[in-house]
Amino acid sequence: MKKNKIFLTVFLTVFIIVELGLGVAIQLTDGTEYKVLSVTSVAVALLGALFFFKNKSTYVVMLIALFCTLCADILLSELFEFEGQKTVAMCFFSVTQICYFIRLYLNQKSKTAKTVHLIARISLTVIAVIATIIVLNKNTDALALISLFYFANLIMNIVIAFTQFKSAPLFAIGLLLFSCCDLIVGLLELDNFLPIPEDSFIYQLNEGPIILAWFFYVPSQTCIVCDIALQSQKN
């Protein structure tokens, strides 16, 4: 047990320092170097989680989630390009959120809580998809539908994670930071549909000295992996 605690302490210290270093490097670079460092920070998170392998359903779904996150970020990094790239990336991100849903669902002890959870999740997802079709009408496409499916499940995951905050605070915080990154990315994508004035808040997000999306994203992945490490010591 003592050896496990020492290993955990050393791992968390080294892992956080490495991710912090990558997070800073991402902010200080651009071009191909920036893209490679961004993907590397997510790959390091996946590798970190592998240190705590356990043949348990909750661990396996978390590992799949991190793997899908890496696949999505490789696609969105634009290190290579092909038609429908963003759609495929959002499919990977959606699988990530489904995996997080499974972990949260399995951790719920009450049958009533599980039932309410399922009803709320299905309802929110259906509403999000229908709203997308109504608002975009003829402009509705696969990317829009998958993106709204993803966001609906991310929101539900955050809500449920905070109901389990006492047992897994870092996971809840990690998902919240994940959503902050996605909110920034979503706002920046608005310029594809609407003209954004140069003096607007949204425009300044993109032109500021800090890449806000990655400012939130690297800590989100760090928190999630630290949670996996800590949870491994409980069982």
GROMACS .gro file of C-alpha atoms in nm:
model
  235
    1MET     CA    1   0.000   0.000   0.000
    2LYS     CA    2   0.282   0.238   0.089
    3LYS     CA    3   0.454   0.167  -0.244
    4ASN     CA    4   0.129   0.240  -0.424
    5LYS     CA    5   0.097   0.577  -0.251
    6ILE     CA    6   0.456   0.667  -0.334
    7PHE     CA    7   0.404   0.571  -0.699
    8LEU     CA    8   0.080   0.770  -0.710
    9THR     CA    9   0.247   1.079  -0.562
   10VAL     CA   10   0.541   1.058  -0.802
   11PHE     CA   11   0.313   0.995  -1.100
   12LEU     CA   12   0.079   1.285  -1.021
   13THR     CA   13   0.372   1.522  -0.967
   14VAL     CA   14   0.548   1.427  -1.290
   15PHE     CA   15   0.226   1.409  -1.493
   16ILE     CA   16   0.103   1.751  -1.381
   17ILE     CA   17   0.444   1.910  -1.448
   18VAL     CA   18   0.460   1.757  -1.797
   19GLU     CA   19   0.107   1.868  -1.886
   20LEU     CA   20   0.172   2.213  -1.741
   21GLY     CA   21   0.487   2.240  -1.954
   22LEU     CA   22   0.296   2.133  -2.265
   23GLY     CA   23   0.017   2.376  -2.184
   24VAL     CA   24   0.264   2.665  -2.164
   25ALA     CA   25   0.444   2.551  -2.481
   26ILE     CA   26   0.113   2.542  -2.670
   27GLN     CA   27   0.056   2.907  -2.582
   28LEU     CA   28   0.403   3.008  -2.702
   29THR     CA   29   0.407   2.835  -3.041
   30ASP     CA   30   0.215   2.836  -3.367
   31GLY     CA   31   0.194   2.652  -3.696
   32THR     CA   32   0.290   2.285  -3.712
   33GLU     CA   33   0.475   2.300  -3.380
   34TYR     CA   34   0.158   2.425  -3.207
   35LYS     CA   35  -0.050   2.147  -3.366
   36VAL     CA   36   0.196   1.874  -3.267
   37LEU     CA   37   0.225   1.999  -2.908
   38SER     CA   38  -0.154   2.019  -2.879
   39VAL     CA   39  -0.200   1.659  -2.988
   40THR     CA   40   0.094   1.552  -2.770
   41SER     CA   41  -0.074   1.692  -2.457
   42VAL     CA   42  -0.378   1.471  -2.523
   43ALA     CA   43  -0.160   1.169  -2.607
   44VAL     CA   44   0.027   1.213  -2.278
   45ALA     CA   45  -0.308   1.205  -2.096
   46LEU     CA   46  -0.395   0.873  -2.259
   47LEU     CA   47  -0.053   0.729  -2.179
   48GLY     CA   48  -0.085   0.847  -1.820
   49ALA     CA   49  -0.416   0.666  -1.780
   50LEU     CA   50  -0.258   0.343  -1.906
   51PHE     CA   51  -0.038   0.331  -1.594
   52PHE     CA   52  -0.346   0.249  -1.389
   53PHE     CA   53  -0.494  -0.027  -1.602
   54LYS     CA   54  -0.762  -0.233  -1.431
   55ASN     CA   55  -0.993  -0.493  -1.577
   56LYS     CA   56  -1.303  -0.302  -1.469
   57SER     CA   57  -1.583  -0.161  -1.682
   58THR     CA   58  -1.550   0.190  -1.540
   59TYR     CA   59  -1.178   0.201  -1.619
   60VAL     CA   60  -1.221   0.054  -1.968
   61VAL     CA   61  -1.482   0.313  -2.069
   62MET     CA   62  -1.258   0.592  -1.940
   63LEU     CA   63  -0.969   0.457  -2.146
   64ILE     CA   64  -1.191   0.440  -2.456
   65ALA     CA   65  -1.303   0.797  -2.387
   66LEU     CA   66  -0.945   0.924  -2.375
   67PHE     CA   67  -0.855   0.731  -2.689
   68CYS     CA   68  -1.151   0.878  -2.879
   69THR     CA   69  -1.059   1.224  -2.751
   70LEU     CA   70  -0.710   1.179  -2.895
   71CYS     CA   71  -0.851   1.061  -3.229
   72ALA     CA   72  -1.082   1.364  -3.244
   73ASP     CA   73  -0.803   1.608  -3.162
   74ILE     CA   74  -0.572   1.455  -3.423
   75LEU     CA   75  -0.846   1.517  -3.680
   76LEU     CA   76  -0.919   1.872  -3.563
   77SER     CA   77  -0.549   1.961  -3.548
   78GLU     CA   78  -0.550   1.964  -3.930
   79LEU     CA   79  -0.215   1.787  -3.946
   80PHE     CA   80  -0.382   1.616  -4.241
   81GLU     CA   81  -0.712   1.693  -4.412
   82PHE     CA   82  -0.997   1.511  -4.583
   83GLU     CA   83  -1.363   1.579  -4.659
   84GLY     CA   84  -1.595   1.543  -4.360
   85GLN     CA   85  -1.307   1.567  -4.114
   86LYS     CA   86  -1.496   1.772  -3.854
   87THR     CA   87  -1.794   1.538  -3.869
   88VAL     CA   88  -1.578   1.234  -3.799
   89ALA     CA   89  -1.403   1.422  -3.518
   90MET     CA   90  -1.737   1.507  -3.356
   91CYS     CA   91  -1.836   1.140  -3.382
   92PHE     CA   92  -1.526   1.052  -3.180
   93PHE     CA   93  -1.603   1.327  -2.927
   94SER     CA   94  -1.960   1.195  -2.900
   95VAL     CA   95  -1.829   0.847  -2.818
   96THR     CA   96  -1.614   1.011  -2.551
   97GLN     CA   97  -1.921   1.163  -2.387
   98ILE     CA   98  -2.114   0.835  -2.414
   99CYS     CA   99  -1.826   0.665  -2.232
  100TYR     CA  100  -1.837   0.928  -1.959
  101PHE     CA  101  -2.212   0.874  -1.937
  102ILE     CA  102  -2.157   0.500  -1.884
  103ARG     CA  103  -1.905   0.567  -1.607
  104LEU     CA  104  -2.141   0.809  -1.432
  105TYR     CA  105  -2.439   0.576  -1.476
  106LEU     CA  106  -2.251   0.277  -1.333
  107ASN     CA  107  -2.149   0.483  -1.031
  108GLN     CA  108  -2.510   0.568  -0.946
  109LYS     CA  109  -2.636   0.332  -0.675
  110SER     CA  110  -3.005   0.422  -0.673
  111LYS     CA  111  -3.234   0.268  -0.936
  112THR     CA  112  -3.451   0.578  -0.917
  113ALA     CA  113  -3.153   0.803  -0.984
  114LYS     CA  114  -3.055   0.588  -1.282
  115THR     CA  115  -3.407   0.605  -1.424
  116VAL     CA  116  -3.429   0.983  -1.383
  117HIS     CA  117  -3.083   1.015  -1.536
  118LEU     CA  118  -3.181   0.816  -1.846
  119ILE     CA  119  -3.509   1.002  -1.896
  120ALA     CA  120  -3.340   1.341  -1.856
  121ARG     CA  121  -3.056   1.251  -2.092
  122ILE     CA  122  -3.279   1.112  -2.364
  123SER     CA  123  -3.517   1.408  -2.336
  124LEU     CA  124  -3.238   1.668  -2.356
  125THR     CA  125  -3.077   1.491  -2.651
  126VAL     CA  126  -3.405   1.469  -2.845
  127ILE     CA  127  -3.487   1.834  -2.772
  128ALA     CA  128  -3.139   1.942  -2.885
  129VAL     CA  129  -3.165   1.751  -3.212
  130ILE     CA  130  -3.520   1.874  -3.285
  131ALA     CA  131  -3.423   2.233  -3.203
  132THR     CA  132  -3.129   2.206  -3.443
  133ILE     CA  133  -3.356   2.090  -3.725
  134ILE     CA  134  -3.608   2.367  -3.654
  135VAL     CA  135  -3.350   2.647  -3.634
  136LEU     CA  136  -3.127   2.543  -3.924
  137ASN     CA  137  -3.410   2.400  -4.136
  138LYS     CA  138  -3.267   2.324  -4.482
  139ASN     CA  139  -2.914   2.399  -4.361
  140THR     CA  140  -2.925   2.109  -4.116
  141ASP     CA  141  -2.643   1.866  -4.180
  142ALA     CA  142  -2.475   1.571  -4.011
  143LEU     CA  143  -2.214   1.791  -3.841
  144ALA     CA  144  -2.479   2.011  -3.681
  145LEU     CA  145  -2.683   1.715  -3.555
  146ILE     CA  146  -2.382   1.529  -3.416
  147SER     CA  147  -2.250   1.847  -3.252
  148LEU     CA  148  -2.579   1.910  -3.072
  149PHE     CA  149  -2.597   1.545  -2.967
  150TYR     CA  150  -2.247   1.586  -2.827
  151PHE     CA  151  -2.321   1.909  -2.640
  152ALA     CA  152  -2.644   1.772  -2.491
  153ASN     CA  153  -2.458   1.474  -2.349
  154LEU     CA  154  -2.167   1.687  -2.227
  155ILE     CA  155  -2.411   1.908  -2.035
  156MET     CA  156  -2.582   1.605  -1.882
  157ASN     CA  157  -2.246   1.456  -1.788
  158ILE     CA  158  -2.145   1.775  -1.608
  159VAL     CA  159  -2.473   1.785  -1.414
  160ILE     CA  160  -2.449   1.420  -1.308
  161ALA     CA  161  -2.076   1.448  -1.232
  162PHE     CA  162  -2.143   1.728  -0.986
  163THR     CA  163  -2.404   1.516  -0.812
  164GLN     CA  164  -2.116   1.272  -0.758
  165PHE     CA  165  -1.869   1.548  -0.673
  166LYS     CA  166  -1.788   1.415  -0.326
  167SER     CA  167  -1.657   1.085  -0.462
  168ALA     CA  168  -1.490   1.221  -0.778
  169PRO     CA  169  -1.432   1.600  -0.761
  170LEU     CA  170  -1.156   1.607  -1.025
  171PHE     CA  171  -1.375   1.431  -1.281
  172ALA     CA  172  -1.651   1.690  -1.235
  173ILE     CA  173  -1.402   1.977  -1.259
  174GLY     CA  174  -1.241   1.816  -1.565
  175LEU     CA  175  -1.575   1.796  -1.746
  176LEU     CA  176  -1.655   2.157  -1.656
  177LEU     CA  177  -1.321   2.272  -1.800
  178PHE     CA  178  -1.393   2.053  -2.106
  179SER     CA  179  -1.717   2.247  -2.157
  180CYS     CA  180  -1.537   2.583  -2.118
  181CYS     CA  181  -1.304   2.482  -2.402
  182ASP     CA  182  -1.598   2.375  -2.619
  183LEU     CA  183  -1.785   2.699  -2.544
  184ILE     CA  184  -1.486   2.901  -2.667
  185VAL     CA  185  -1.453   2.687  -2.980
  186GLY     CA  186  -1.828   2.716  -3.043
  187LEU     CA  187  -1.820   3.096  -3.015
  188LEU     CA  188  -1.524   3.117  -3.252
  189GLU     CA  189  -1.709   2.900  -3.505
  190LEU     CA  190  -1.989   3.158  -3.520
  191ASP     CA  191  -1.791   3.359  -3.774
  192ASN     CA  192  -1.870   3.085  -4.023
  193PHE     CA  193  -2.238   3.180  -4.001
  194LEU     CA  194  -2.251   3.543  -3.882
  195PRO     CA  195  -2.033   3.852  -3.940
  196ILE     CA  196  -1.836   3.920  -3.621
  197PRO     CA  197  -1.745   4.289  -3.560
  198GLU     CA  198  -1.377   4.345  -3.478
  199ASP     CA  199  -1.464   4.525  -3.155
  200SER     CA  200  -1.687   4.241  -3.029
  201PHE     CA  201  -1.607   4.014  -2.735
  202ILE     CA  202  -1.618   3.704  -2.957
  203TYR     CA  203  -1.366   3.853  -3.202
  204GLN     CA  204  -1.131   3.945  -2.917
  205LEU     CA  205  -1.142   3.585  -2.793
  206ASN     CA  206  -0.974   3.477  -3.114
  207GLU     CA  207  -0.726   3.765  -3.128
  208GLY     CA  208  -0.612   3.765  -2.764
  209PRO     CA  209  -0.262   3.666  -2.647
  210ILE     CA  210  -0.392   3.343  -2.487
  211ILE     CA  211  -0.540   3.051  -2.679
  212LEU     CA  212  -0.835   3.016  -2.443
  213ALA     CA  213  -0.959   2.684  -2.579
  214TRP     CA  214  -0.632   2.511  -2.487
  215PHE     CA  215  -0.602   2.714  -2.166
  216PHE     CA  216  -0.907   2.516  -2.047
  217TYR     CA  217  -0.852   2.195  -2.244
  218VAL     CA  218  -0.512   2.085  -2.113
  219PRO     CA  219  -0.623   2.121  -1.747
  220SER     CA  220  -0.946   1.934  -1.828
  221GLN     CA  221  -0.757   1.629  -1.955
  222THR     CA  222  -0.511   1.657  -1.666
  223CYS     CA  223  -0.795   1.655  -1.410
  224ILE     CA  224  -0.966   1.358  -1.574
  225VAL     CA  225  -0.648   1.147  -1.573
  226CYS     CA  226  -0.566   1.250  -1.215
  227ASP     CA  227  -0.916   1.132  -1.123
  228ILE     CA  228  -0.848   0.795  -1.288
  229ALA     CA  229  -0.526   0.766  -1.089
  230LEU     CA  230  -0.696   0.850  -0.760
  231GLN     CA  231  -0.995   0.624  -0.827
  232SER     CA  232  -0.758   0.333  -0.893
  233GLN     CA  233  -0.640   0.354  -0.531
  234LYS     CA  234  -0.992   0.319  -0.393
  235ASN     CA  235  -1.061  -0.024  -0.538
   0.00000   0.00000   0.00000
